[in-house]
Short mmCIF file of C-alpha atoms and ligand atoms in Angstrom, two decimals:
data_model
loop_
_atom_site.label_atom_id
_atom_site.label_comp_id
_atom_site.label_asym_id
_atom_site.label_seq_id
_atom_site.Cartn_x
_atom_site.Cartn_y
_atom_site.Cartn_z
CA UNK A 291 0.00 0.00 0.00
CA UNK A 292 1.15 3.68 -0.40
CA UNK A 293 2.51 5.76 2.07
CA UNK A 294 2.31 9.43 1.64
CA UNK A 295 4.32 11.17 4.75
CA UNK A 296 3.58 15.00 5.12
CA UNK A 297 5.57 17.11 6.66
CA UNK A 298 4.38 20.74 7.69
CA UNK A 299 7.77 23.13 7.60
CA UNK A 300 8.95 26.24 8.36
CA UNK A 301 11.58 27.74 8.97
CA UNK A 302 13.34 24.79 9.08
CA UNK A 303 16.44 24.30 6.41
CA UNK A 304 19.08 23.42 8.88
CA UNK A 305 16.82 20.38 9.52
CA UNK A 306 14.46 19.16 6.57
CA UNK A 307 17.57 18.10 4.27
CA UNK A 308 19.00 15.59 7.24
CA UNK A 309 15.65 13.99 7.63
CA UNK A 310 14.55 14.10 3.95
CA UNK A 311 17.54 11.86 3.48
CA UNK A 312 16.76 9.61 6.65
CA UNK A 313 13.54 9.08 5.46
CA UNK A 314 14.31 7.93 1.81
CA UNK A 315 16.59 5.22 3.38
CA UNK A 316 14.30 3.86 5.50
CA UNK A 317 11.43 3.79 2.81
CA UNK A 318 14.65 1.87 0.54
CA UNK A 319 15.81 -0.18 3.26
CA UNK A 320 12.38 -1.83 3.69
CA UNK A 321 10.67 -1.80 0.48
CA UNK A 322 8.29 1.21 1.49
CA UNK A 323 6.20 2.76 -1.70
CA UNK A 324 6.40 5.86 0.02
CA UNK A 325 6.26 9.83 -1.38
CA UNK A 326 7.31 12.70 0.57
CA UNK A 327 4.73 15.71 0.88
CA UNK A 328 6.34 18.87 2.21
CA UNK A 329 3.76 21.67 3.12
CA UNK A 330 5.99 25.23 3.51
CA UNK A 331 4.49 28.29 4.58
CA UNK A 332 6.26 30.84 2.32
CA UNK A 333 8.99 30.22 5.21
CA UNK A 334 11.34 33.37 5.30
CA UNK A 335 14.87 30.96 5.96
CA UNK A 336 14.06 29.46 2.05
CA UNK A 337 12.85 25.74 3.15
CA UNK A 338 10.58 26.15 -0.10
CA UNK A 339 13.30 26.75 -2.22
CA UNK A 340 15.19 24.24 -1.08
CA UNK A 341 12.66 21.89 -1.22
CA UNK A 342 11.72 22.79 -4.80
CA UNK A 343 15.36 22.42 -5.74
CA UNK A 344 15.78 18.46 -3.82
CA UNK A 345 12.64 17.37 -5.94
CA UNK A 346 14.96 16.79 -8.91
CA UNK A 347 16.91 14.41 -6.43
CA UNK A 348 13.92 12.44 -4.75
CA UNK A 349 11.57 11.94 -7.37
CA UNK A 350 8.54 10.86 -4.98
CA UNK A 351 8.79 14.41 -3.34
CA UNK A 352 5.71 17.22 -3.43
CA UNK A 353 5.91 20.99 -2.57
CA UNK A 354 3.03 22.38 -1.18
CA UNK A 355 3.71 26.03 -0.81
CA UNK A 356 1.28 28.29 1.06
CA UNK A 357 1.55 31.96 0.99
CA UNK A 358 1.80 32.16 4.88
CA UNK A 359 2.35 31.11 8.17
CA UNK A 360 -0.92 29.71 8.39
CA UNK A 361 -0.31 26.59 11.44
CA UNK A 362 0.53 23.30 11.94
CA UNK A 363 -2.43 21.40 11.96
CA UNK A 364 -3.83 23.32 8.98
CA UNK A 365 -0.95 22.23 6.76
CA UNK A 366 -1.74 18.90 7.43
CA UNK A 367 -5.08 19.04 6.56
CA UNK A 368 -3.83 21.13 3.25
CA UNK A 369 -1.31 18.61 2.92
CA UNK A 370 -4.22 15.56 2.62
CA UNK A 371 -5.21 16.88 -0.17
CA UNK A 372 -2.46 16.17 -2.87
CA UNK A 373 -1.85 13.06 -0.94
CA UNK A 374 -2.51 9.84 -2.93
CA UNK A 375 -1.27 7.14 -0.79
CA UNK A 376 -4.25 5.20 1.57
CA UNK A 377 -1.70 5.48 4.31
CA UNK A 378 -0.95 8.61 5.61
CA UNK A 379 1.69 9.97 7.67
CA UNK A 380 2.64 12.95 9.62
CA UNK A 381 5.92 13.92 11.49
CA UNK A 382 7.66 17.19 12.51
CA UNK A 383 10.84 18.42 10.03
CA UNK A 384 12.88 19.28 13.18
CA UNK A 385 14.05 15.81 13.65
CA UNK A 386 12.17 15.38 16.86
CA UNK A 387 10.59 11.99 15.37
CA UNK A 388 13.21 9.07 14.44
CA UNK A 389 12.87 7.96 10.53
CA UNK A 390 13.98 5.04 11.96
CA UNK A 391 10.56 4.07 13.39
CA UNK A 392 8.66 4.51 9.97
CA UNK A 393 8.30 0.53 9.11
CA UNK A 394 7.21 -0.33 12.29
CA UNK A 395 4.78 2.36 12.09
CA UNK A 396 3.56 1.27 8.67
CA UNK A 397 3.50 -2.50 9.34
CA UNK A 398 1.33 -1.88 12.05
CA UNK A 399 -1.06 0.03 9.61
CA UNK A 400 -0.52 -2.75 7.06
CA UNK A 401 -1.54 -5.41 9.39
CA UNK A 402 -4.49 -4.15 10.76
CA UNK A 403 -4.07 -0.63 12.91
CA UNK A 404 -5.93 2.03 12.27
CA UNK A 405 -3.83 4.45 13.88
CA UNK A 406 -0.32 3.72 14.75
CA UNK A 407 1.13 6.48 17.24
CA UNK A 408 5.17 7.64 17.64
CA UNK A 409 4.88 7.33 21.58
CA UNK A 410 7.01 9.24 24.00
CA UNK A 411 4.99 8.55 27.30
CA UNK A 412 4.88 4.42 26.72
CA UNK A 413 7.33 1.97 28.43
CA UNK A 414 10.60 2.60 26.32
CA UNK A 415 9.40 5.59 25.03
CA UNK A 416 11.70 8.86 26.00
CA UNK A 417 12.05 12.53 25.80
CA UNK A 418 15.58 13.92 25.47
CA UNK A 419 16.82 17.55 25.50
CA UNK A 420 13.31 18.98 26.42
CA UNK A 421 13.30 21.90 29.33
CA UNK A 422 11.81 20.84 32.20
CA UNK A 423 9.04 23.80 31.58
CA UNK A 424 8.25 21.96 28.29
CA UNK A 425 7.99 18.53 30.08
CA UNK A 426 5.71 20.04 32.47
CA UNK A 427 3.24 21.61 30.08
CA UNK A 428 3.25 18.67 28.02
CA UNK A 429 2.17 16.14 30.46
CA UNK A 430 -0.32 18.61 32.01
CA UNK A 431 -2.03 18.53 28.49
CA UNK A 432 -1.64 15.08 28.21
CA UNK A 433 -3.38 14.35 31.61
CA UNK A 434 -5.98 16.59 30.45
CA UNK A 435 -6.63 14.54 27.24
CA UNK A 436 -6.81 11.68 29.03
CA UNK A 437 -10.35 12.03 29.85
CA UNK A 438 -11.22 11.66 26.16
CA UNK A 439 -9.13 8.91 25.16
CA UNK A 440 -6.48 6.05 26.79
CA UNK A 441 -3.91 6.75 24.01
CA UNK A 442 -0.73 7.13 26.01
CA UNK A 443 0.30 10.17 24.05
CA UNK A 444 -2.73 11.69 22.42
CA UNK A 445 -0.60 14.83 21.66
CA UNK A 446 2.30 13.10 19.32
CA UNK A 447 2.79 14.89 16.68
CA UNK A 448 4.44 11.29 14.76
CA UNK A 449 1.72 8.78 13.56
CA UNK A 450 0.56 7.18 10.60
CA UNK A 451 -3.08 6.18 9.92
CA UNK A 452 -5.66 4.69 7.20
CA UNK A 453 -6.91 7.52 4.86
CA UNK A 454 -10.00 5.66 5.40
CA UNK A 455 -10.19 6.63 8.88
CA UNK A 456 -10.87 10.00 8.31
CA UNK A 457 -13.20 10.10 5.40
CA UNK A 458 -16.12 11.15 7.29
CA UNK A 459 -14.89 13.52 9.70
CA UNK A 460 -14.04 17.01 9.75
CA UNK A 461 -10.85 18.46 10.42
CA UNK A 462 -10.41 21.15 12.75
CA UNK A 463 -7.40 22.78 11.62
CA UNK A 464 -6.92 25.39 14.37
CA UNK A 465 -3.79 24.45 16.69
CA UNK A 466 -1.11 21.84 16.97
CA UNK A 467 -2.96 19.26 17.98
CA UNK A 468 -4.60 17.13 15.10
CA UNK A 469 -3.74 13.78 16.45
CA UNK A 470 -6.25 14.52 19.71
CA UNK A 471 -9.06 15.52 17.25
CA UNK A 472 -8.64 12.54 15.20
CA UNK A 473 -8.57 9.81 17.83
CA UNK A 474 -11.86 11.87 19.90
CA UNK A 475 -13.64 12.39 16.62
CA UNK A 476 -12.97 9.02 15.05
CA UNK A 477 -12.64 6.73 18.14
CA UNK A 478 -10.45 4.10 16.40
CA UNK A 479 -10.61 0.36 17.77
CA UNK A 480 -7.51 -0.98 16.75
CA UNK A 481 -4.33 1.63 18.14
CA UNK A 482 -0.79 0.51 18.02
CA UNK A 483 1.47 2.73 20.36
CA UNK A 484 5.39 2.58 19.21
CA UNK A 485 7.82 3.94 21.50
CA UNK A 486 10.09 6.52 20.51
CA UNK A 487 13.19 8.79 21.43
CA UNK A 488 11.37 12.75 21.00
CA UNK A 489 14.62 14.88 20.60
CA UNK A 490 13.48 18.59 21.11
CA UNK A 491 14.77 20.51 18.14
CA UNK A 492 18.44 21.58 18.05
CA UNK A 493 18.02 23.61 14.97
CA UNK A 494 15.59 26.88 15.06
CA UNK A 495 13.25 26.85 17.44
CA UNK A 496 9.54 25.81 18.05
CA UNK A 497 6.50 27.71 16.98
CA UNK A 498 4.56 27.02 19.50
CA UNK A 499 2.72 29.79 21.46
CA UNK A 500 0.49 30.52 24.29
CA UNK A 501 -2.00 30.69 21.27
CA UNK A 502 -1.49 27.00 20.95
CA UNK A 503 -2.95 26.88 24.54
CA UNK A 504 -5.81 28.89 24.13
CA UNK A 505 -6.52 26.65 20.98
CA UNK A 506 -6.12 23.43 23.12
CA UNK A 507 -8.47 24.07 25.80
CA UNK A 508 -10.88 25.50 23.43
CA UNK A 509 -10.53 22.26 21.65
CA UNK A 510 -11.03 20.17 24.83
CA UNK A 511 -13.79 22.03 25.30
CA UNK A 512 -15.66 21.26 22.34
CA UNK A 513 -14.84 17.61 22.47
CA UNK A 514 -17.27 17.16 25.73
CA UNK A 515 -20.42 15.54 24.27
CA UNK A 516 -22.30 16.72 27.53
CA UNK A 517 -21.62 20.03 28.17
CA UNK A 518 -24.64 21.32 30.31
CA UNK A 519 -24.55 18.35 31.98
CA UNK A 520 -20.91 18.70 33.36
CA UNK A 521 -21.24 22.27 33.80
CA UNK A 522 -24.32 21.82 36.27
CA UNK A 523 -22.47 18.69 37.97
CA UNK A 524 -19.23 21.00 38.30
CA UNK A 525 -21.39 23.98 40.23
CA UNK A 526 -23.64 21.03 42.57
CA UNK A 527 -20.53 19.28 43.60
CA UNK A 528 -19.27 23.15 44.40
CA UNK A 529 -22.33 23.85 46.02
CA UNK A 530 -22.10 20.79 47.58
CA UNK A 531 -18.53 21.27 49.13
CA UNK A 532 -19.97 24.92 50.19
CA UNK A 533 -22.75 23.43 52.47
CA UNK A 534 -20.00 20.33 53.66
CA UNK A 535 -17.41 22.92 54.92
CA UNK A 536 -20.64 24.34 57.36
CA UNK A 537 -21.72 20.98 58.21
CA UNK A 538 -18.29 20.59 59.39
CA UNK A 539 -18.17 23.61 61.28
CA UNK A 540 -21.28 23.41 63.08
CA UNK A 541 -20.27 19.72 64.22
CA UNK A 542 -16.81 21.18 64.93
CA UNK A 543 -18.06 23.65 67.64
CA UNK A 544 -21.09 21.66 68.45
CA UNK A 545 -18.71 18.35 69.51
CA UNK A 546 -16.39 20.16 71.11
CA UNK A 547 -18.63 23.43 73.04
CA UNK A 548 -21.69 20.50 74.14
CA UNK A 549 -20.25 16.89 74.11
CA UNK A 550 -16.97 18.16 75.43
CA UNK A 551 -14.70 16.50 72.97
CA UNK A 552 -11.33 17.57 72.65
CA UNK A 553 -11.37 20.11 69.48
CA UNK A 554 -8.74 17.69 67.35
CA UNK A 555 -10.97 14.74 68.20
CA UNK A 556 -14.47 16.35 67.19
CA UNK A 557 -12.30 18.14 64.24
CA UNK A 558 -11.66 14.47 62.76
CA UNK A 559 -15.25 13.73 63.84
CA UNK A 560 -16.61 16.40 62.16
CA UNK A 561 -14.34 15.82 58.96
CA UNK A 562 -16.31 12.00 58.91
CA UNK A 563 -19.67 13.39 59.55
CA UNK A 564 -18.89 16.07 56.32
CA UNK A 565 -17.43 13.51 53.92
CA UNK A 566 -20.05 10.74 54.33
CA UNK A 567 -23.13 14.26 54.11
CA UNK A 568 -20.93 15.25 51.00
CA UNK A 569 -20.86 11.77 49.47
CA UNK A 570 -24.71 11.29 50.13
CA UNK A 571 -25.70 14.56 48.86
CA UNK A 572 -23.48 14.31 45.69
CA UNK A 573 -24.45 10.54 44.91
CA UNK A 574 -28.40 11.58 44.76
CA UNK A 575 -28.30 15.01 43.85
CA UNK A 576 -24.84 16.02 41.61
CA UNK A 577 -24.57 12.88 40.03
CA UNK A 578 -28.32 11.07 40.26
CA UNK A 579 -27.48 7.79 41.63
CA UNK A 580 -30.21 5.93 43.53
CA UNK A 581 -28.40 5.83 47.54
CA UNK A 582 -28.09 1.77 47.82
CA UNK A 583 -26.46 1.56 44.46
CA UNK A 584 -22.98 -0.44 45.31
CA UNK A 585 -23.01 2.47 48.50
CA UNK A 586 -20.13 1.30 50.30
CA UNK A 587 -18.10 0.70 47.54
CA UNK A 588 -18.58 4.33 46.73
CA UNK A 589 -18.58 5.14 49.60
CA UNK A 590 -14.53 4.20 49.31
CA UNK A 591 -13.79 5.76 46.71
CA UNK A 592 -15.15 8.86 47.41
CA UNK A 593 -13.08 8.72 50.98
CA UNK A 594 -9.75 7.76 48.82
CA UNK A 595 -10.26 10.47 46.31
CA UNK A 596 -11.27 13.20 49.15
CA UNK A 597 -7.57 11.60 50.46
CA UNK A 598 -5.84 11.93 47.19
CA UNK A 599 -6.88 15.56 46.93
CA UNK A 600 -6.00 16.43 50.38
CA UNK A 601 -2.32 14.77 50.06
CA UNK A 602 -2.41 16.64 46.38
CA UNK A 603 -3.68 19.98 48.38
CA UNK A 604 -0.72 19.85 50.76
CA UNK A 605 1.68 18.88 48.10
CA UNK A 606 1.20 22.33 45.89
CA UNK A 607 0.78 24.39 49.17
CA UNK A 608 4.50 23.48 49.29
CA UNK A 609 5.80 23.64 45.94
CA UNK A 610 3.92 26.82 45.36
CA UNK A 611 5.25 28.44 48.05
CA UNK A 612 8.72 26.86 48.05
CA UNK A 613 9.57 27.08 44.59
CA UNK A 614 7.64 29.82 43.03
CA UNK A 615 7.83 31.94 46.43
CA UNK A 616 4.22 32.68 46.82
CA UNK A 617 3.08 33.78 49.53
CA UNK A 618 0.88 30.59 51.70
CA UNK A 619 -1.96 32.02 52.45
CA UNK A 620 -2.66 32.89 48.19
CA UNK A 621 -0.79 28.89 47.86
CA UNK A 622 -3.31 27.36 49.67
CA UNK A 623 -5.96 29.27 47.41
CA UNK A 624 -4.21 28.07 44.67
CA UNK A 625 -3.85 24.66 46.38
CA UNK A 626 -7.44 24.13 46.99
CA UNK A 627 -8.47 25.03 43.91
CA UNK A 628 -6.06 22.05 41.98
CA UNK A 629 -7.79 19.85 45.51
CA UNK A 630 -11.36 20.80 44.10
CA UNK A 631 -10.79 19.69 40.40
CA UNK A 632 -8.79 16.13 41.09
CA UNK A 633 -12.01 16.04 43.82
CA UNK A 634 -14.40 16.61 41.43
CA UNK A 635 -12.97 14.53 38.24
CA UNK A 636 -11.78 11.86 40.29
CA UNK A 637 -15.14 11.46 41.63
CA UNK A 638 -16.78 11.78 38.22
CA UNK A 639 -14.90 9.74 36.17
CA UNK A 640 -14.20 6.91 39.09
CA UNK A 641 -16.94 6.96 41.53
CA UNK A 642 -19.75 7.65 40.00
CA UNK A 643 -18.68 6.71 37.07
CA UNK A 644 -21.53 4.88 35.48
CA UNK A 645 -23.39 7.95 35.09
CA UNK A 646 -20.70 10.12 33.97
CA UNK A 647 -21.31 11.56 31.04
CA UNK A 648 -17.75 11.50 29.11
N1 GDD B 485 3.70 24.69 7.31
C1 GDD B 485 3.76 24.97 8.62
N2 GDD B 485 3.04 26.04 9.11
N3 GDD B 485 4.50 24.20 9.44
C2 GDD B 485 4.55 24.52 10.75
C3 GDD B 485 3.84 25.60 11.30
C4 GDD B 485 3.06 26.39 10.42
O1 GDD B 485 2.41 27.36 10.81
N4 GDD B 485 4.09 25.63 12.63
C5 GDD B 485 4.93 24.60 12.88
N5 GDD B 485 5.22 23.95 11.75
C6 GDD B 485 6.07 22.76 11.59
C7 GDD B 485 7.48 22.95 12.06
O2 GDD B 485 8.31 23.45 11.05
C8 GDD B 485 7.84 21.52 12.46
O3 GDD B 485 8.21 20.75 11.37
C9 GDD B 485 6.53 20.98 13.00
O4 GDD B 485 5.51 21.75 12.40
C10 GDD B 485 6.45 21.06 14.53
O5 GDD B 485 6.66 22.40 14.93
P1 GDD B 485 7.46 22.75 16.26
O6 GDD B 485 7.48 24.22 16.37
O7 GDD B 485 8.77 22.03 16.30
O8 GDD B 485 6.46 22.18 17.33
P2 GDD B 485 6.73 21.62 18.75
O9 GDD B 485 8.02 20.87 18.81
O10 GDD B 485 6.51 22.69 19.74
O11 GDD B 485 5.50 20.60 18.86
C11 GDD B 485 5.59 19.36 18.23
O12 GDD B 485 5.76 18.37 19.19
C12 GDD B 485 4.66 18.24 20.08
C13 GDD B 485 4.97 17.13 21.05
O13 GDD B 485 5.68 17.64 22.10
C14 GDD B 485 4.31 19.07 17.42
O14 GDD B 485 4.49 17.85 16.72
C15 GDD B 485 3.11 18.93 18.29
O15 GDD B 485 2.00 18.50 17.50
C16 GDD B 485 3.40 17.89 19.33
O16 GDD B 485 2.32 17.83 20.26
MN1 MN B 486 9.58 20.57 17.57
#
């Protein structure tokens, strides 16, 4: 079957001609009908020129050029177009994806993937040469993506697909991110994860911006089937937590000002009494369980996530105000904030999950 690989570009001459190269060996080495479709944006370093001048050296080789910087995923969705294999391929020109891993990639599409994924966050996958920053945001938004799909590493930018796969869905082409919209949009059955080595760029740098963040969560956003629905479960378990943290202050001073407890003892009394009234009122109300359904198996979970967050809660407190010298009154704002969302989509997707509505 043929392969067509595109590769979006610019700015990027110090790399394309190195990996250009790469990837003609490996489609030699193992007998891969494979052409090469380069989509430039008008880049102002000459990539398109260069490019034009190689085809005379790789004859399977196509030049998309585009009159501007118009984004990544966009010039692979322009880039589908003059395509003709019924594989398709995408990787970065920075030589952040190995070459190397192209056959494995394509035998899994040739034996029966649908999707076949470059993976950095599988066993034996690595990063190398990434700032710590970047590792940080890039696991955030993986975590995030998570909730839509078990893909390891939803945001690779190195996989290889059947052109069927796509052939009745619409592209978004806004953003970096076009792997994420095709797994959420065509929910694929058959996903083969290869690990990889992702070497940040050496050569030029990365054109990623905040924009690309804005564009993400937008993105996320639009993926949830059930928006109302979350939005409403989001403010009752809020509301929820609201009326707990009185329930626990009126047993607080009630335990400890008429029974005569000791104030640490009724505290952890109180904390019981305001977990198991949260739990209660979240399984009828937020999340419209009937109360007897599996209860005290719930009933666990809902303690272990309320413990997760906590030990999560504490955890920031101290890196916030350790390492990015905030003052701990505003970290523990902060903290109990990040507490409330692992609370809340813990709860959703784990507790209650059967009525969760992604
Ligand atoms: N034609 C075109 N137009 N190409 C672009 C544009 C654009 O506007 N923006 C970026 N590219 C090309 C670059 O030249 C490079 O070949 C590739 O797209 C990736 O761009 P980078 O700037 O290197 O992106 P990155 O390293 O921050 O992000 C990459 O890795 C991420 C994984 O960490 C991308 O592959 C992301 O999709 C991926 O999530
Ligand atoms: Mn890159």
């Amino acid at each position: 079957m043929k392969l067509s690989l595109i590769i979006p570009t610019y700015n990027e001459r110090e790399n394309i001609v190195n990996l250009l190269s790469r990837v003609k060996k490996e489609f030699e080495v193992h007998n891969i009908d494979g052409e090469i479709v380069v989509v430039d944006d008008n880049s102002p370093d000459g990539t398109g020129e260069i490019m034009e001048n190689l085809k005379n050296t790789y004859s399977s080789l196509s030049v998309m050029h585009r009159p501007g910087k118009l984004g990544l995923s966009s010039a692979i969705h322009d880039g589908l177009r003059i395509a003709g294999g019924e594989i398709i391929g995408v990787m970065d020109a920075d030589l952040s994806h190995p070459p190397e891993r192209l056959s494995e990639m394509y035998n899994a599409v040739t034996s029966g993937a649908e999707i076949a994924i470059g993976s950095r966050y599988m066993a034996l996958g690595r990063i190398e040469g990434s700032s710590w920053q970047r590792r940080l945001m890039s696991r955030g938004a993986t975590i995030l993506a998570r909730i839509f799909t078990e893909v390891e590493d939803p945001m690779s930018g190195f996989f290889m697909f059947r052109r069927d796969l796509i052939k009745n869905i619409e592209i978004n082409s806004r953003g970096f991110k076009i792997l994420l919209e095709i797994l959420v949009k065509t929910k694929p059955g058959k996903i083969t994860e290869i690990p990889i080595t992702f070497t940040d760029r050496r050569a030029g740098e990365s054109k990623a911006g905040l924009g690309e963040i804005f564009f993400y969560l937008r993105n996320l956003w639009a993926y949830l089937p059930n928006r109302r629905n979350i939005v409403s479960e989001f403010f009752q378990f809020a509301l929820v937590g609201i009326l707990g943290t009185f329930v626990n202050l009126a047993f607080l001073y009630l335990l400890t000002e008429y029974a005569g407890i000791y104030y640490l003892i009724s505290a952890s009394l109180s904390f019981i009494i305001s977990l198991t009234f949260n739990f209660i009122l979240n399984k009828l109300w937020t999340f419209r369980e009937m109360l007897k359904d599996k209860l005290m198996i719930k009933y666990g979970r809902f303690f272990a996530v309320a413990l997760a967050a906590f030990g999560v809660n504490i955890f920031c407190l101290y890196v916030f105000t350790e390492f990015f010298d905030i003052y701990y009154v505003i970290s523990q704002t902060l903290a109990i904030g990040v507490a409330f969302i692992i609370n809340f989509i813990g709860n959703k997707k784990w507790t209650f999950t059967k009525n969760s509505s992604f």
